[in-house]
Short mmCIF file of C-alpha atoms and ligand atoms in Angstrom, two decimals:
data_model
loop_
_atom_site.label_atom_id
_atom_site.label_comp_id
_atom_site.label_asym_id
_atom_site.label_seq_id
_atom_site.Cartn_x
_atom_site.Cartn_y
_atom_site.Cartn_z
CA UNK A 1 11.91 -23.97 30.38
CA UNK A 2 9.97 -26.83 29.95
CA UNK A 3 10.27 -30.84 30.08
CA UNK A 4 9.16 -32.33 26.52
CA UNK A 5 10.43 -35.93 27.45
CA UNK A 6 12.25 -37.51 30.51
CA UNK A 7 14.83 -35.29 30.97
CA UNK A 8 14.46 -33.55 27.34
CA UNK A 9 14.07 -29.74 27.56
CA UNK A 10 12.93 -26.71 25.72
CA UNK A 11 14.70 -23.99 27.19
CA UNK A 12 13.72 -21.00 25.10
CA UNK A 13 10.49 -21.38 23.20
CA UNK A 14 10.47 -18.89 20.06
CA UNK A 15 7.70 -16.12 20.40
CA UNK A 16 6.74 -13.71 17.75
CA UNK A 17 9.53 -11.33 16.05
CA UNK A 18 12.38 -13.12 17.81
CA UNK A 19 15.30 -13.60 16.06
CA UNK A 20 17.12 -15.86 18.54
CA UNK A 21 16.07 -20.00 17.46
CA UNK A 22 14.30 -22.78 20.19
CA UNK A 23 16.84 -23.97 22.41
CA UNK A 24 16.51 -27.38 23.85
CA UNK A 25 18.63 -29.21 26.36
CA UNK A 26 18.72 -32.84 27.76
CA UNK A 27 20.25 -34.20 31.05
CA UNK A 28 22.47 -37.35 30.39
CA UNK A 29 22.40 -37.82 34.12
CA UNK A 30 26.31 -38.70 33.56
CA UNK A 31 29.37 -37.55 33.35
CA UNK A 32 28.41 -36.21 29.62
CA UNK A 33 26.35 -33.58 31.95
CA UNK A 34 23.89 -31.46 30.03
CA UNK A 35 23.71 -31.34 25.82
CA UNK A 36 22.99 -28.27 24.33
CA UNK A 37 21.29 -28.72 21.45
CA UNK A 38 21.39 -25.25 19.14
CA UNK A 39 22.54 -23.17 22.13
CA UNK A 40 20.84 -19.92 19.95
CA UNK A 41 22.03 -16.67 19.78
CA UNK A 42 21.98 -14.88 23.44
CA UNK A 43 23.02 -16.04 26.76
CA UNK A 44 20.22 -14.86 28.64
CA UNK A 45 17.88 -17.81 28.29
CA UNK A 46 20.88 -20.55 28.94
CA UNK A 47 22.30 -18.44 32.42
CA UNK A 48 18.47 -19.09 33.36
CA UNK A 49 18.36 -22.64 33.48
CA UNK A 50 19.61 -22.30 37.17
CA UNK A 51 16.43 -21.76 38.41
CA UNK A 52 15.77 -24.48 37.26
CA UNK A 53 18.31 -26.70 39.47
CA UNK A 54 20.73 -26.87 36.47
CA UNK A 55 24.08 -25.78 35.91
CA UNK A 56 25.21 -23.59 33.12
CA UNK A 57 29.09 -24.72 33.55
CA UNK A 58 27.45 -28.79 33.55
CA UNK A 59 26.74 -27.95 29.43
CA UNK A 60 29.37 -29.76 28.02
CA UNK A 61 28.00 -30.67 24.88
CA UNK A 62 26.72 -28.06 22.06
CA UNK A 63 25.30 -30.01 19.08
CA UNK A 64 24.82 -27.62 16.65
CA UNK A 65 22.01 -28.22 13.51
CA UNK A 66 23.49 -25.86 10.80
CA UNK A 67 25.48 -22.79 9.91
CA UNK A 68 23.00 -20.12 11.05
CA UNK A 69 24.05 -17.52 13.31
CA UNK A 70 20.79 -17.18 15.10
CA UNK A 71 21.42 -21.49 15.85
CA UNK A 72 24.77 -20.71 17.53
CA UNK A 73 25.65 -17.27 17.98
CA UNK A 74 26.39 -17.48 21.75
CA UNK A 75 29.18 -20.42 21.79
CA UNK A 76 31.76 -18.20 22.07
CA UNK A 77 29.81 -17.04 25.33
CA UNK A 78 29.31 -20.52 26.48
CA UNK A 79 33.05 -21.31 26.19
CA UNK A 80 33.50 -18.52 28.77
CA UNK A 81 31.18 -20.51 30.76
CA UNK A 82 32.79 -24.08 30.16
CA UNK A 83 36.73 -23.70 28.68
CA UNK A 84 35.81 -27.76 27.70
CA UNK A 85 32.26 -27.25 25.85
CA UNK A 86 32.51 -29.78 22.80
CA UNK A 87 30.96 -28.28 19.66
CA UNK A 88 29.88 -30.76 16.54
CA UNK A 89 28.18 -29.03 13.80
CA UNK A 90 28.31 -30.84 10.00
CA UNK A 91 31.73 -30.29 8.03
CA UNK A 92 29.89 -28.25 4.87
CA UNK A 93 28.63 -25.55 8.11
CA UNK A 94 31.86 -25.70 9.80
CA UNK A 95 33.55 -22.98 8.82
CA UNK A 96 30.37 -20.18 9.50
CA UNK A 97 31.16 -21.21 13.14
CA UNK A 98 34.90 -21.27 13.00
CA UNK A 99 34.92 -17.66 11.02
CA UNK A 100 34.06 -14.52 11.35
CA UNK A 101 30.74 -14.70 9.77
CA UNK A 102 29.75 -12.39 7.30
CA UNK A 103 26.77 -12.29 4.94
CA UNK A 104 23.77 -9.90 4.11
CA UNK A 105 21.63 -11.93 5.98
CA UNK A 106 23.58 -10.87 8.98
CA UNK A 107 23.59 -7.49 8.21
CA UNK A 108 20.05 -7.73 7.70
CA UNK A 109 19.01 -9.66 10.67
CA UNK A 110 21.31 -8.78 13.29
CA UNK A 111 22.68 -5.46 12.74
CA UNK A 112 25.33 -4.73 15.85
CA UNK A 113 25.69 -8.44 16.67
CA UNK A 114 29.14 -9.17 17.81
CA UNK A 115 30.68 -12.67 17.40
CA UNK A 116 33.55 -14.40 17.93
CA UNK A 117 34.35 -17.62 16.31
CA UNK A 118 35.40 -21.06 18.09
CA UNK A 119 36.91 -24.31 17.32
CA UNK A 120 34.33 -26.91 16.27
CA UNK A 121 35.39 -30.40 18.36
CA UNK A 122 34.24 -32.74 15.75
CA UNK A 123 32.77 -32.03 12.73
CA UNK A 124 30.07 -34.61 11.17
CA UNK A 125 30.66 -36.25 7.76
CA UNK A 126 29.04 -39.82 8.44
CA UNK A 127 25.48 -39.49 7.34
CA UNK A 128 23.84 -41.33 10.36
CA UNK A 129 26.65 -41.06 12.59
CA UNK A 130 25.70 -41.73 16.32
CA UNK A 131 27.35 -39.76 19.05
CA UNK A 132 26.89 -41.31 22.07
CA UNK A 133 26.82 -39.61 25.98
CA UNK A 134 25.86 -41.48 28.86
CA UNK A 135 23.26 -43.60 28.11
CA UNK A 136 22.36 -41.49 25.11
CA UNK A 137 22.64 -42.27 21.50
CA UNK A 138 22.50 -39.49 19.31
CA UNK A 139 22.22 -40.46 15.27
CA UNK A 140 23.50 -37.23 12.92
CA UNK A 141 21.38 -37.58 9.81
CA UNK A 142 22.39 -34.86 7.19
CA UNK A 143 19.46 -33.33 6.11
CA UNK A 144 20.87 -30.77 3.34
CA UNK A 145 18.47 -28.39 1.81
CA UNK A 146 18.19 -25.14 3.98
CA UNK A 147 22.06 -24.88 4.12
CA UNK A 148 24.58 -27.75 2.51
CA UNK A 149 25.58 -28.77 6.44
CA UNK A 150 22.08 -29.26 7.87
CA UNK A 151 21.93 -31.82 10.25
CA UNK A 152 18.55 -33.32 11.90
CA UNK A 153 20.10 -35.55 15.44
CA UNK A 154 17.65 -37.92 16.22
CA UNK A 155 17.14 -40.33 19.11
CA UNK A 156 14.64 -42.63 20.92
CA UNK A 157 13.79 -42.97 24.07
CA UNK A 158 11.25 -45.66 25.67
CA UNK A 159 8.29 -44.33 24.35
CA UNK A 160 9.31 -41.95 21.56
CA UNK A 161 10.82 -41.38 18.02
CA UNK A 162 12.35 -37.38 18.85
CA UNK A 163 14.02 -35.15 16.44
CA UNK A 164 15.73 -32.07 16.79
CA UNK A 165 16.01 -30.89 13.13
CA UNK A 166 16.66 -27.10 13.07
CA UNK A 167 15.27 -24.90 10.17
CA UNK A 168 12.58 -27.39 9.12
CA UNK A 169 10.70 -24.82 7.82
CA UNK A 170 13.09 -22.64 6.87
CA UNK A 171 13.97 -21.36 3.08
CA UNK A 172 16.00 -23.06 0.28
CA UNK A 173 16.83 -20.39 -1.43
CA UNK A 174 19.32 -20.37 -3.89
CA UNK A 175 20.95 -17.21 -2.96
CA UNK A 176 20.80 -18.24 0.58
CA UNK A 177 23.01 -21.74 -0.25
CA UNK A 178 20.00 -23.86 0.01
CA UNK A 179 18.82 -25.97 -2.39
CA UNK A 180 15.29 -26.91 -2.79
CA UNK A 181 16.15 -30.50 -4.18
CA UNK A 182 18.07 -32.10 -1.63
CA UNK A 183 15.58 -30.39 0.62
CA UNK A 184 12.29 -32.26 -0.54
CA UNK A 185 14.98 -35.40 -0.74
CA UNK A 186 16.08 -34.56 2.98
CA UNK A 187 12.55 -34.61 4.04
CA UNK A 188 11.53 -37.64 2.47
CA UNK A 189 14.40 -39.31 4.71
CA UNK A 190 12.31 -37.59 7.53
CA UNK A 191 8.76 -39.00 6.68
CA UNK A 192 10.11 -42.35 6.73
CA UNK A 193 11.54 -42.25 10.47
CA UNK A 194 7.52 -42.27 12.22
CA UNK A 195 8.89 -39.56 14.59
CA UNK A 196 6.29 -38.58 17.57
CA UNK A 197 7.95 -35.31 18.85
CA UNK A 198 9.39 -33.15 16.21
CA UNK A 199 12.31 -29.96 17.77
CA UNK A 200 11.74 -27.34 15.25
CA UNK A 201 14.35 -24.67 15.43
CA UNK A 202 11.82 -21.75 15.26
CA UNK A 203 8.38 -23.26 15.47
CA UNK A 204 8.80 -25.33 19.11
CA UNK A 205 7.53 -28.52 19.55
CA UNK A 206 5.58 -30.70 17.37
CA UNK A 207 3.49 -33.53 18.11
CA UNK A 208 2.23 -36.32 17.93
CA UNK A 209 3.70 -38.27 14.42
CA UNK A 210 0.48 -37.34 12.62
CA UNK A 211 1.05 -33.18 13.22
CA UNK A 212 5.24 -33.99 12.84
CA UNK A 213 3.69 -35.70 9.25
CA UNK A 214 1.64 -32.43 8.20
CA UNK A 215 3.94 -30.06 9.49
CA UNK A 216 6.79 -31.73 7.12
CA UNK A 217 4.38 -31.87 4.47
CA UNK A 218 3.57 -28.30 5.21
CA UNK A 219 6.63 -27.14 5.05
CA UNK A 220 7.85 -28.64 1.55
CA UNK A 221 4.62 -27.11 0.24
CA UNK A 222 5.82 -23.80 1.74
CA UNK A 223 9.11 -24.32 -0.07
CA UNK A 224 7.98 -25.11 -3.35
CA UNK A 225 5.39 -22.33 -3.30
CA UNK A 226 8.52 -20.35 -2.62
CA UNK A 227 10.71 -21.48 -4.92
CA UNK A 228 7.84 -20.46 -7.39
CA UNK A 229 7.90 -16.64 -6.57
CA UNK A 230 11.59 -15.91 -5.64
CA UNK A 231 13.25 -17.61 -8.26
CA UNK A 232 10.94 -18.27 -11.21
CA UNK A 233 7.51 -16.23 -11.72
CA UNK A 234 7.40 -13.49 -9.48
CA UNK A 235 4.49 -12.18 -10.72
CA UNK A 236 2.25 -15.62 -9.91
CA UNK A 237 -0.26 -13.89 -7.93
CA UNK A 238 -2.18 -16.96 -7.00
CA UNK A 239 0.69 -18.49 -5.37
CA UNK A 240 2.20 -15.21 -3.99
CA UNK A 241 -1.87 -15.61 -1.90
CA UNK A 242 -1.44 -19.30 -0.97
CA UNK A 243 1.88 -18.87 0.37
CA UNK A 244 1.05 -15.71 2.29
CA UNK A 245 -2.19 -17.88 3.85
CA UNK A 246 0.30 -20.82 4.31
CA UNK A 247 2.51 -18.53 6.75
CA UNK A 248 -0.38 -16.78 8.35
CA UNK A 249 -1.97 -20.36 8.98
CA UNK A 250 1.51 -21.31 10.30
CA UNK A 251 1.71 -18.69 12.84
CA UNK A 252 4.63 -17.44 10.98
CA UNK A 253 2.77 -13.54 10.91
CA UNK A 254 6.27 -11.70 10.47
CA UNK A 255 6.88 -13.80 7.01
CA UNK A 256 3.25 -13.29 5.93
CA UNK A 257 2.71 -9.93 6.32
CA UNK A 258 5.95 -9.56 4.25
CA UNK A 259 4.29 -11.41 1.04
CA UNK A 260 1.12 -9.99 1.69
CA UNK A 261 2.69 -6.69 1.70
CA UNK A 262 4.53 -7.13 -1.52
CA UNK A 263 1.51 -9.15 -3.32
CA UNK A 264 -0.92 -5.79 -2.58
CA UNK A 265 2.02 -3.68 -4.38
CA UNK A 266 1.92 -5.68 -7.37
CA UNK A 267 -1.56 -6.63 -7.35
CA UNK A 268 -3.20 -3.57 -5.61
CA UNK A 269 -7.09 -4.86 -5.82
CA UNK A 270 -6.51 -8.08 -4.70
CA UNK A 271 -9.75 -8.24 -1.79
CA UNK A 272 -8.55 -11.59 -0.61
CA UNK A 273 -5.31 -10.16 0.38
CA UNK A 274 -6.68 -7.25 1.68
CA UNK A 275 -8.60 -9.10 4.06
CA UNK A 276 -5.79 -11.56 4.62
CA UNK A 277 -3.77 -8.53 5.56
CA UNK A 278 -5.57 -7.13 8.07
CA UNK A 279 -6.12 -10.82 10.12
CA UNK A 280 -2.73 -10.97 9.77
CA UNK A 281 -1.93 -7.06 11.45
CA UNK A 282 -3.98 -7.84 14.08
CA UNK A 283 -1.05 -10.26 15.72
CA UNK A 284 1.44 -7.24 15.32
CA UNK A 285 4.26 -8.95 13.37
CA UNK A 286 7.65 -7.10 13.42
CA UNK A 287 8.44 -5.57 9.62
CA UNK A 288 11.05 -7.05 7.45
CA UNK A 289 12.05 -5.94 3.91
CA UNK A 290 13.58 -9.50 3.49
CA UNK A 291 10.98 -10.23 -0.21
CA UNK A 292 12.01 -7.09 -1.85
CA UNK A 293 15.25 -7.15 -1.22
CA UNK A 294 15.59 -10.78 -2.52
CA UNK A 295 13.46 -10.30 -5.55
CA UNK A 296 15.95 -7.20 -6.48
CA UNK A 297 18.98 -9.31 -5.93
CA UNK A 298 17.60 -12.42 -7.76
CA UNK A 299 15.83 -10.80 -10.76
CA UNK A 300 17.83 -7.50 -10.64
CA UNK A 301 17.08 -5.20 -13.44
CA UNK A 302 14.77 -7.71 -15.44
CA UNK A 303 11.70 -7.51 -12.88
CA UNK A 304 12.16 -3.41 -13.10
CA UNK A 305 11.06 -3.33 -16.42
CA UNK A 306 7.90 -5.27 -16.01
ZN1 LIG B 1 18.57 -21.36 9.37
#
């Protein structure tokens, strides 16, 4: 756990091949108690904010930034903890949290996970809503693109523009219910707000505004370059390398090694991504089979014949 602001937390930093989310926290010093914002996906890392001096059961607030089960997996947990947690999530992700949630992404990603669902308190539909607790004013601003319910909750304090915007960097993929569109739209909206400390949902903290600039910019590039491969030319070899460099220079080693795996199969003598391959093996990134499996469902039969 560490302070990021006056009484603005990270509680669980992401690390390498985790596939819980950054969990942050802030103190209203009120009667609102602590905020929870994406409470992730075990309890482990909340429980140990008493050492800290806080207290679980003070949480009474979970805002949550979309419908991903590693950004909220443990509120049924919580709610064991605190019967009167108050959940707000965006009305298009509302139902992922109040349902059983089932998808291939979960059986990909977290095999065995057991959740319950729970009763959202309010769900957002204002774009720029504020929620306000103790002296704390919270603006919603819907940020669609990775999923249709993405929310970004933004505030200021006395010396800085922060955001909390989830899965900044995370896919638009069609099959996935995101939408690469509203996504470069979505972070346009977040260029224009000069924010100083940007709350990624996997990637930590970001600052000052002029990294919080590149890392947006970075991370429509990443998109489009995506976009590209898994839904139009899967056999563009030159941007198959520049997104696999693009993760690697990201720190994102589990994604890279993925592309770089599948751009050696289909491009076996590629030296650049040879090389890039074995930088990117020496940080031990976990294995997923998440490329191939998309490419089969998106292209199906139709890439098989190339
Ligand atoms: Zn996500």
């Amino acid at each position: 756990m560490k302070e990021i602001n006056n009484d603005i937390y990270i509680i669980k930093p992401y690390k390498l091949g985790d596939i819980d989310c950054s969990v942050y926290l802030i103190d209203t010093k009120d009667i609102d108690g602590l905020i929870s914002i994406d409470p992730g996906l075990y309890i482990e890392p909340i429980k140990n904010i008493r050492q800290y001096g806080f207290n679980p059961k003070n949480i009474k607030h979970c805002l949550i930034t979309h419908g991903h089960l590693d950004h909220f997996g443990v509120c049924y947990k919580l709610k064991k903890i605190n019967p009167d947690i108050n959940y707000y999530i965006h009305k298009l992700d509302a139902e992922k949290v109040e349902q059983i949630p089932y998808d291939d992404n979960i059986e990909n990603y977290y095999k065995g996970f057991e959740y319950k669902p729970v009763k959202i308190t309010k769900k957002l539909q204002v774009d720029n809503e504020i929620l306000k607790f103790g002296d704390y004013e919270i603006k919603c601003i819907h940020i669609p693109g990775h999923t249709p319910g993405s929310v970004a909750y933004y505030l200021e304090t006395d010396n800085s523009k922060i955001i909390f915007g989830g899965d900044i960097c995370g896919a638009t993929l069609q099959l996935s219910g995101g939408d690469l569109t509203k996504y470069i739209k979505s972070m346009q909206k977040l260029l224009e707000l000069d924010i100083d400390i940007l709350c990624d949902g996997h990637l930590n903290v970001i600052k000052p505004a002029e990294k919080v600039i590149e890392f947006i910019q970075i991370c429509i590039k990443m998109n489009k370059y995506l976009h590209i491969i898994l839904e139009e030319e899967p056999n563009n070899i030159k941007v198959w390398y520049d997104l696999t460099l693009l993760e690697y220079e990201l720190g994102l080693y589990d994604n890279a090694l993925d592309f770089c795996n599948y751009l050696l199969e289909i491009n076996p003598n590629n030296s650049e991504a040879k090389e890039l391959l074995k930088k990117i093996k020496k940080h031990n990134p976990p294995k997923f089979e998440f490329v191939k499996n998309y490419i089969k469902k998106y292209f199906g039969n139709q890439i098989n014949s190339k």
